[in-house]
CSV table of C-alpha atoms in Angstrom, one decimal:
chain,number,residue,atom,x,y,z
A,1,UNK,CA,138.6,98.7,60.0
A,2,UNK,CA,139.6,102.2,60.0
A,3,UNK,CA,139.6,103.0,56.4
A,4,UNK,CA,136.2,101.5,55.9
A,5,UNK,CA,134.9,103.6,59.0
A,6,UNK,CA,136.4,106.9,57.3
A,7,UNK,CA,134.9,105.6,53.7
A,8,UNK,CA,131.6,105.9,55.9
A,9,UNK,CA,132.4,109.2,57.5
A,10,UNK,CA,132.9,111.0,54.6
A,11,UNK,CA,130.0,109.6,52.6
A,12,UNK,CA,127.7,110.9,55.0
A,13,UNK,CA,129.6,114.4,56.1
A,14,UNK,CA,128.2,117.0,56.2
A,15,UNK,CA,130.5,120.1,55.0
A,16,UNK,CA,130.1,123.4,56.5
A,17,UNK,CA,130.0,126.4,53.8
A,18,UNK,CA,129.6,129.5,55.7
A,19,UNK,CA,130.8,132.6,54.6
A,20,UNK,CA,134.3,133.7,54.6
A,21,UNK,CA,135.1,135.7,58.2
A,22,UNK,CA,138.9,135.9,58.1
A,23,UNK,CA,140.2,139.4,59.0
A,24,UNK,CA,141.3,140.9,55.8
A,25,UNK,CA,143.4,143.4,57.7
A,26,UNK,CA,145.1,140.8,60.6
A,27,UNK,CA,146.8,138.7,58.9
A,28,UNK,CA,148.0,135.5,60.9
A,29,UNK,CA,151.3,134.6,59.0
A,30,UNK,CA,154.1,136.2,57.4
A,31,UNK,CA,156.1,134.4,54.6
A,32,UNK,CA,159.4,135.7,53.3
A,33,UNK,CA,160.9,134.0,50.2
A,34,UNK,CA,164.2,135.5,51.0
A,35,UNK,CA,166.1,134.0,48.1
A,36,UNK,CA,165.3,131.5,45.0
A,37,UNK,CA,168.9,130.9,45.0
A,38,UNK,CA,169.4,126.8,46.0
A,39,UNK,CA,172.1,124.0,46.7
A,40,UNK,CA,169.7,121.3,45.4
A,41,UNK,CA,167.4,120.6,42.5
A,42,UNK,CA,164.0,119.4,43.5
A,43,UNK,CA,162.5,117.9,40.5
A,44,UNK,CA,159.2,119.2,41.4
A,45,UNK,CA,160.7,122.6,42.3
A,46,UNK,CA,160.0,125.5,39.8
A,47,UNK,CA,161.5,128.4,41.9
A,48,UNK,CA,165.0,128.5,39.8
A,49,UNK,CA,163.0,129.3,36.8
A,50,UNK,CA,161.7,132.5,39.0
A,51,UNK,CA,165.1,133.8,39.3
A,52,UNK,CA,165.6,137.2,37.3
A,53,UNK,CA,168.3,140.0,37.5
A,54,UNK,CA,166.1,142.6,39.8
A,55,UNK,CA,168.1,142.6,43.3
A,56,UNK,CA,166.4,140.9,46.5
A,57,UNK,CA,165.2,143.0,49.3
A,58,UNK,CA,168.1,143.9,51.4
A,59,UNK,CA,167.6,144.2,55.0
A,60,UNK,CA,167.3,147.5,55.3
A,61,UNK,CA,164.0,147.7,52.6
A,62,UNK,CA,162.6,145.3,54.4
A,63,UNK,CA,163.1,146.8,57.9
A,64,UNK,CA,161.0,150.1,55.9
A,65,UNK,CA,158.7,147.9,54.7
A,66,UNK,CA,157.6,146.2,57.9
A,67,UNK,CA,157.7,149.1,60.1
A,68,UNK,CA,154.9,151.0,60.8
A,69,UNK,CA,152.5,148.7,59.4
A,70,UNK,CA,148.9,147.9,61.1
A,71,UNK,CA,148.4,145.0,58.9
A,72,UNK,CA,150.8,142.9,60.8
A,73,UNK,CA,149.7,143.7,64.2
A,74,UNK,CA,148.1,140.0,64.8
A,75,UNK,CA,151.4,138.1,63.5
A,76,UNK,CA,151.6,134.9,65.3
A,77,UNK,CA,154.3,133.1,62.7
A,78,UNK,CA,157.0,133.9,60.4
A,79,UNK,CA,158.2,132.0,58.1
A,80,UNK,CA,161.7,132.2,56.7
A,81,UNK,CA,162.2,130.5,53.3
A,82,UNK,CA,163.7,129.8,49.5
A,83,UNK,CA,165.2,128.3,47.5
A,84,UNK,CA,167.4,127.7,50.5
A,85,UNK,CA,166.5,130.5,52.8
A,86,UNK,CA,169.9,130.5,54.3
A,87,UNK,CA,172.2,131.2,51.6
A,88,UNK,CA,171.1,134.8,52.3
A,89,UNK,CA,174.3,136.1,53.8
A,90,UNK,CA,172.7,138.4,56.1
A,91,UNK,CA,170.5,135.3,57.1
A,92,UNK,CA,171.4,136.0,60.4
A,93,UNK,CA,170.8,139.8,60.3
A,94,UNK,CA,167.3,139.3,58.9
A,95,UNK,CA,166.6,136.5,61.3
A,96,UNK,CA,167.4,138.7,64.5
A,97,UNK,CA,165.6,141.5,63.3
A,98,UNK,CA,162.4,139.6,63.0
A,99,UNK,CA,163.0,138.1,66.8
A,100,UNK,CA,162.8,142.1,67.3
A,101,UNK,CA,160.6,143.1,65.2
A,102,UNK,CA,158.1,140.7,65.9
A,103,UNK,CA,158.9,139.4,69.8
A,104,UNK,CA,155.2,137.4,70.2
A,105,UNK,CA,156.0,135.6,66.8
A,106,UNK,CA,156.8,132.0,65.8
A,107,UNK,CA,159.6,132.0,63.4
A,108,UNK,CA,159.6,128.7,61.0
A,109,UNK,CA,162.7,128.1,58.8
A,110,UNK,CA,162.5,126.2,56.1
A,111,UNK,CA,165.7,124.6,54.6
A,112,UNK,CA,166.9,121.5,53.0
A,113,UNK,CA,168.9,120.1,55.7
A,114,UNK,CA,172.4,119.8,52.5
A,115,UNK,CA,175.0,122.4,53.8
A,116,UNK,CA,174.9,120.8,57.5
A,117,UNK,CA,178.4,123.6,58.0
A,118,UNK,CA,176.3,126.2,57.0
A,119,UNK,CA,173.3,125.5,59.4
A,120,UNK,CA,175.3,124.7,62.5
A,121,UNK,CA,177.2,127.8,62.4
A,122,UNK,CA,174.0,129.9,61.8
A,123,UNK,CA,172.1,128.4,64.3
A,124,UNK,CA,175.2,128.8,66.1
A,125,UNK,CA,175.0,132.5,66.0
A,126,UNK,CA,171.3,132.9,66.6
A,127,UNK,CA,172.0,131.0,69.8
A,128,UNK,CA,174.2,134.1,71.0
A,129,UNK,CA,171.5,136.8,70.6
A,130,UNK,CA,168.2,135.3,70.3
A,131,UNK,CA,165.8,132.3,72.2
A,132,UNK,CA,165.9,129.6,70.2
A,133,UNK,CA,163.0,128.3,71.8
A,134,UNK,CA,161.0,130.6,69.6
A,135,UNK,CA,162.4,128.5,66.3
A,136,UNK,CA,161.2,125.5,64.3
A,137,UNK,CA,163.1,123.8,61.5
A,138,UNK,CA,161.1,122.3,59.3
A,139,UNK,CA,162.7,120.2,56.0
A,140,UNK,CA,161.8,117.9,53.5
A,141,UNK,CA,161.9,114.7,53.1
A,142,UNK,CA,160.4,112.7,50.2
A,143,UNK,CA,162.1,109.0,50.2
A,144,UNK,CA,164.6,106.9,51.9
A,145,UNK,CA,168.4,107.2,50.5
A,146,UNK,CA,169.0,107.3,47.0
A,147,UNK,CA,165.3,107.8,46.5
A,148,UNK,CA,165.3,111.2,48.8
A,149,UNK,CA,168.3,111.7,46.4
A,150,UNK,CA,166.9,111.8,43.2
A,151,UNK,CA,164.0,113.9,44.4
A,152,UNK,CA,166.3,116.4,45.7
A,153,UNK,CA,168.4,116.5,42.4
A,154,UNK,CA,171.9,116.2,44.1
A,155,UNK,CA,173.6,113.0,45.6
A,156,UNK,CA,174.1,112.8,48.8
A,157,UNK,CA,171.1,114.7,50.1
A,158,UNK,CA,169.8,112.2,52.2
A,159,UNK,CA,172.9,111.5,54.1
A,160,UNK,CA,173.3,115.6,54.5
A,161,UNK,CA,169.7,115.7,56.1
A,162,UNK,CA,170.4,112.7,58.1
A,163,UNK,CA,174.0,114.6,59.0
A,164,UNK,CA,171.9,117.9,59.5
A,165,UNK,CA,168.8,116.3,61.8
A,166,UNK,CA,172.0,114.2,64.3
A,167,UNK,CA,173.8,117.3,64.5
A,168,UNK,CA,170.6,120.0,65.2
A,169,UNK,CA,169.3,117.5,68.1
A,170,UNK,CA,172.9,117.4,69.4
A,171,UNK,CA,173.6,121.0,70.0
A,172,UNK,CA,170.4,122.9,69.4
A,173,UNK,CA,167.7,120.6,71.7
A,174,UNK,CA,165.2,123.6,72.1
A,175,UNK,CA,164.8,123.7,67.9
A,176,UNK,CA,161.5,121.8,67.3
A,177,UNK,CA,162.0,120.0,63.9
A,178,UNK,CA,159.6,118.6,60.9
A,179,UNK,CA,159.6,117.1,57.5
A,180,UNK,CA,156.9,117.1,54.7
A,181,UNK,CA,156.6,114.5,52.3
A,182,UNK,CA,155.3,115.7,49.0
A,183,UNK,CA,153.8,112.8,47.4
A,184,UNK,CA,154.3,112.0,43.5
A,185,UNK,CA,154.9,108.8,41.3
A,186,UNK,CA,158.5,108.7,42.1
A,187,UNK,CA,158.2,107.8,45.4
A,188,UNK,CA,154.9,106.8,46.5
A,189,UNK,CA,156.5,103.3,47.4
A,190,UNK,CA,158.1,105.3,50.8
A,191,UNK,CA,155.3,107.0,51.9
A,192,UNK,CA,155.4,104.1,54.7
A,193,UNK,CA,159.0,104.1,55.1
A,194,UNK,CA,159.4,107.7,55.8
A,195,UNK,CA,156.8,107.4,58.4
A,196,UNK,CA,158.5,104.4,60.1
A,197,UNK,CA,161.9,106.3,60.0
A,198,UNK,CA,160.2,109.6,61.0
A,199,UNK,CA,158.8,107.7,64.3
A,200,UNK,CA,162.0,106.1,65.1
A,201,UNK,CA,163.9,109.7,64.9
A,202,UNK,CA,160.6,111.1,67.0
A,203,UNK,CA,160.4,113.8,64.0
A,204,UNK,CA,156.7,114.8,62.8
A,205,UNK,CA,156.3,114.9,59.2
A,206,UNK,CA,153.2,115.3,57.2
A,207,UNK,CA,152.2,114.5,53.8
A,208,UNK,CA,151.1,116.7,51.1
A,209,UNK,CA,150.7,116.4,46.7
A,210,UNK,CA,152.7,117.2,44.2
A,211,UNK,CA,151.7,120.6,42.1
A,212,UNK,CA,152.9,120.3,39.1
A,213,UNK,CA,154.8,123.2,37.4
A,214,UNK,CA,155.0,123.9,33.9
A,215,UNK,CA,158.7,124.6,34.1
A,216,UNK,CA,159.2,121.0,35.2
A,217,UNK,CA,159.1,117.1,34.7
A,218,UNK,CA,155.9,116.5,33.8
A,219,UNK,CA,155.6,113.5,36.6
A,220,UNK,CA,152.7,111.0,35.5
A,221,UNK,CA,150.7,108.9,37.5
A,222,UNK,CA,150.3,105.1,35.8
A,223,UNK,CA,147.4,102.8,37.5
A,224,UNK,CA,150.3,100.3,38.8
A,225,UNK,CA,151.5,103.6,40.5
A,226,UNK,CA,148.0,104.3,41.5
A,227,UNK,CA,148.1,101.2,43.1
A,228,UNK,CA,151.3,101.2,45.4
A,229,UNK,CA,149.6,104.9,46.4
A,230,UNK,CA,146.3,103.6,48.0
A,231,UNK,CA,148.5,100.2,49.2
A,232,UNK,CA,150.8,102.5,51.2
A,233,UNK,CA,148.0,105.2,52.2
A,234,UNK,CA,145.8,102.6,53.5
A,235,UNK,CA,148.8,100.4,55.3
A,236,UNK,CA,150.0,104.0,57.1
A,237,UNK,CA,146.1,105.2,58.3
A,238,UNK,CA,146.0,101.8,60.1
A,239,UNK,CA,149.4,102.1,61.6
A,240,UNK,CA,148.3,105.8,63.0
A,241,UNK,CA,144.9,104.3,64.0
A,242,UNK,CA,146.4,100.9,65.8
A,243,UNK,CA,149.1,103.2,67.7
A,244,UNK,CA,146.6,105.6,68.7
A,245,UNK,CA,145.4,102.9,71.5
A,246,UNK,CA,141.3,103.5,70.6
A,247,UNK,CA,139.6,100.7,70.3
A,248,UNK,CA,136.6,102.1,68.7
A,249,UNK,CA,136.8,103.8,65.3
A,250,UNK,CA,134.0,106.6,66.7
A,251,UNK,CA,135.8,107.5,69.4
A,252,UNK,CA,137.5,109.6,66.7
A,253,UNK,CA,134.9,112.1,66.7
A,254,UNK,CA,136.0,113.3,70.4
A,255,UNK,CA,139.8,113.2,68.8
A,256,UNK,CA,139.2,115.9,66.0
A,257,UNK,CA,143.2,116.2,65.5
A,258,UNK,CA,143.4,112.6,64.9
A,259,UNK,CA,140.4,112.5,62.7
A,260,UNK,CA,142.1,115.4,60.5
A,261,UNK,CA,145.0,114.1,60.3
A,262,UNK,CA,143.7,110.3,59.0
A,263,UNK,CA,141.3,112.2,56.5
A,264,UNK,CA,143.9,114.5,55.5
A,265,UNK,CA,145.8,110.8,54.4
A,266,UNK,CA,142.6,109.5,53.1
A,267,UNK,CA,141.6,112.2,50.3
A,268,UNK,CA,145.6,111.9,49.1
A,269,UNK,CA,144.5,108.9,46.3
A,270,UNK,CA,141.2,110.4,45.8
A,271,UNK,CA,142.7,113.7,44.8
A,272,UNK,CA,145.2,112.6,43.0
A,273,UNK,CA,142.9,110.5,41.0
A,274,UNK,CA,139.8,113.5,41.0
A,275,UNK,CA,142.0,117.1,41.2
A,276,UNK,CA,139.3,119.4,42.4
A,277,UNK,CA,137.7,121.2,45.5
A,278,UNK,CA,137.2,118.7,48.4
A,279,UNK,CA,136.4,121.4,50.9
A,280,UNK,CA,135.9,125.3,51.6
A,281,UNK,CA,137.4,127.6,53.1
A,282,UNK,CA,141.0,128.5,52.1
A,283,UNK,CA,142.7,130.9,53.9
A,284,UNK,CA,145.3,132.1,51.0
A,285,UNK,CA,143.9,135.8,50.8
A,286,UNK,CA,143.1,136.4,54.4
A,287,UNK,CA,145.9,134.5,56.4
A,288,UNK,CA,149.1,134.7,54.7
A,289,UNK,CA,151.1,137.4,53.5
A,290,UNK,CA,153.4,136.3,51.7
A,291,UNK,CA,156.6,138.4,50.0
A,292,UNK,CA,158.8,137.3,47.0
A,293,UNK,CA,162.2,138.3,47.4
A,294,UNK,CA,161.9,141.3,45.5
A,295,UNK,CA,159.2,142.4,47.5
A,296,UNK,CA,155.7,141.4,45.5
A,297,UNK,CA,152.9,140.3,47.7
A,298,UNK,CA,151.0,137.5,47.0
A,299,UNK,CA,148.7,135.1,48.4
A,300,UNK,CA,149.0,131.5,47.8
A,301,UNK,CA,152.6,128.6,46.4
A,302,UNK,CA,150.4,127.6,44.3
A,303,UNK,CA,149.0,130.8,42.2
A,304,UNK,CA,151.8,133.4,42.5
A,305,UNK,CA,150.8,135.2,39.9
A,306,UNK,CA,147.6,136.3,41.5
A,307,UNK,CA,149.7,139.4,42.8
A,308,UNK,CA,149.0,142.8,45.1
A,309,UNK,CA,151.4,144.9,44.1
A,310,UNK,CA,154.8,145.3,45.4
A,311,UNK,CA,155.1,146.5,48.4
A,312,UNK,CA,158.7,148.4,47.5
A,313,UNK,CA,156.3,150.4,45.5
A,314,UNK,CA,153.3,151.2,48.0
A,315,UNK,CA,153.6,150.0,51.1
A,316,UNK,CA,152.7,147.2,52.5
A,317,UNK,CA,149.4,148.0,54.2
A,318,UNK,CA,148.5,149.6,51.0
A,319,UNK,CA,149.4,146.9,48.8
A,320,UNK,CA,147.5,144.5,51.4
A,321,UNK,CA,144.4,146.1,51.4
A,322,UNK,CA,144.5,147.2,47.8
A,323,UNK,CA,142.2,146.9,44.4
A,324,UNK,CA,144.8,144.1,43.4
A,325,UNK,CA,144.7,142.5,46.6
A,326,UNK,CA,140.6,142.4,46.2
A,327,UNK,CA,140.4,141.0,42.9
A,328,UNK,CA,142.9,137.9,44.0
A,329,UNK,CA,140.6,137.5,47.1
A,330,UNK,CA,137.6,137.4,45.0
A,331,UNK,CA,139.8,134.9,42.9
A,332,UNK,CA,140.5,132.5,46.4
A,333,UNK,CA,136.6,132.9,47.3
A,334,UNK,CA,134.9,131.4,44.1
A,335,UNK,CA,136.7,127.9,45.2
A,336,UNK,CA,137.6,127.3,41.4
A,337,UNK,CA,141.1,126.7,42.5
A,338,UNK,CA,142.6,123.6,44.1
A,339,UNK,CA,145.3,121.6,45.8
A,340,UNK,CA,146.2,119.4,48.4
A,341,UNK,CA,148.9,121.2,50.5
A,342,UNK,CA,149.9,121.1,54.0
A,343,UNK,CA,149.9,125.2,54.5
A,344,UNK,CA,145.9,124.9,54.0
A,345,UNK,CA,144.3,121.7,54.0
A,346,UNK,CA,144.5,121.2,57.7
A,347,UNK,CA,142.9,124.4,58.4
A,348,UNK,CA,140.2,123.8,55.6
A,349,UNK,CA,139.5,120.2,56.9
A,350,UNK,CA,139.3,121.9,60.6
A,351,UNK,CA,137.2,125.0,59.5
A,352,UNK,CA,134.8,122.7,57.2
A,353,UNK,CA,133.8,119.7,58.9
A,354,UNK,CA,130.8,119.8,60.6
A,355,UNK,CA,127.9,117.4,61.4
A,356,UNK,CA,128.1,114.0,63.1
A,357,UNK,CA,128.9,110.4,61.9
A,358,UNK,CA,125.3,108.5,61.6
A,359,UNK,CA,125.5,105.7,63.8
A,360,UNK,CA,122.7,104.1,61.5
């Protein structure tokens, strides 16, 4: 019932083009690969090619960096990440200094839930000199067991992150937690299962697609994977749907989140099967900055190379607001590019939809 109502919505949709009006100067987000060092071996995972013999910004650059800069004013979330984020030694160092830096701010970790030791005595630290209220763990998790293990590229992983999640809920309650799924042909078949186990550990976890990297398994998609794909996307929109308690597929349109959230699950097959530009909108140019760890700005996982500058160099305000930074803008606004990614297609989904479902 749900899937053909959502087949109807979008047929009849109505998407909302206007004109970019994100701040180009107020950023909302600020994304720190602090490392491309990792512990695991995502298949899909290209950052260990990345790696090259130039040093990583040390705390002390990026405390020079940061201060005195006007484009970070409107910071709302940082995010801490990798490779593993927290094989940084001065993890800690950098962590408080954020709290500090920015004391409004979110700060999202992201880590792979394999060195449980390591975590608990970090976040055992951070409890000592910061609110932990003000952190969110957020992992992945792309199968159940020895699937979850092969994606990961190290046995074991799945018991670690199961290990990890016990032990974070134990002694670190005020921690919200995540997962994302990151769909591909290898494990489409748990799309379901991860949703059942994520809803019996209360753990949200969303679902994005695989970009594939040149540097990586080329991962192909056969129509009897096809198949189990739409089989398990359809079978988890009407789980959502049935425990949602409506009775009547438009009542969705007075439940926007809920409505995002099934169509963000519905265009999964389609894009998969037709890779291009579903909706407009993007924020990569206007809402993240985001820092390599040896200090280069750029805009968006998915085309790094469309660079700024480095900020080591320039500044960051400059480097933000520079003739680099315009021509990868201008890049983000002609909506050649693609992909289906949590980090924007909520927000283009949200910003784009507009228009009513016809009754008729």
């Amino acid at each position: 019932m749900i899937t053909r109502f959502l087949q109807s919505f979008v047929k009849k949709l109505k998407i909302n083009r206007p004109h970019r009006k994100q701040s180009v100067f107020f950023p909302q987000e600020l994304h720190i690969e602090l490392t491309y060092s990792c512990n695991t071996e995502c298949i899909m995972c290209n950052l260990r090619y990345l790696k090259t013999t130039r040093k990583e910004l040390t705390l002390d650059q990026l405390k020079n960096v940061l201060a005195g800069s006007k484009a970070l004013e409107a910071i709302g979330l940082v995010v801490l990440s990798g490779g593993e984020a927290m094989l940084r030694k001065d993890f800690i160092e950098i962590a408080m200094y954020l709290c500090e830096k920015f004391p409004a701010a979110k700060l999202l970790i992201l880590t792979n839930f394999f060195d449980t030791k390591k975590i608990l005595k970090i976040m055992n630290e951070l409890k000592k000199n910061v609110d932990l209220s003000r952190f969110s763990l957020s992992s992945s998790l792309d199968g159940i067991g020895a699937r979850h293990d092969r994606i990961r590229g190290r046995k074991g992983s799945f018991g670690a992150f199961e290990e990890t999640l016990y032990a974070l809920r134990q002694f670190f309650p005020k921690v919200c937690m995540s997962v994302n799924f990151t769909v591909t042909p290898e494990n489409c078949s748990d799309i379901m299962p991860v949703w059942v186990y994520c809803k019996s550990k209360t753990l949200p976890v969303s679902y994005q697609v695989l970009v594939q990297k040149k540097e990586t398994e080329m991962l192909v998609w056969s129509r009897a994977k096809l198949d189990v794909l739409k089989s398990q996307i359809n079978e988890l929109i009407e789980e959502i749907w049935e425990s949602s308690g409506l009775k009547d597929p438009k009542e969705l349109l007075s439940r926007q989140s809920l409505l995002h959230d099934l169509l963000t699950l519905y265009y999964i097959p389609i894009y998969i099967e037709h890779p291009g530009r579903y909706f407009s909108n993007c924020p990569c140019g206007h809402k993240f900055i985001m820092l390599d760890p040896y200090g280069t700005l750029y805009f968006c996982p998915v085309h790094k190379e469309k660079t700024a500058g480095n900020v080591l160099d320039d500044g960051l305000d400059k480097v933000w607001s520079g003739v680099k930074a315009s021509e990868a803008r201008a890049f983000f606004d002609k909506e050649t590019c693609h992909c289906w990614l949590t980090c924007t297609n909520r927000q283009m989904l949200e910003n784009s939809i507009s228009g009513k479902f016809d009754e008729n």
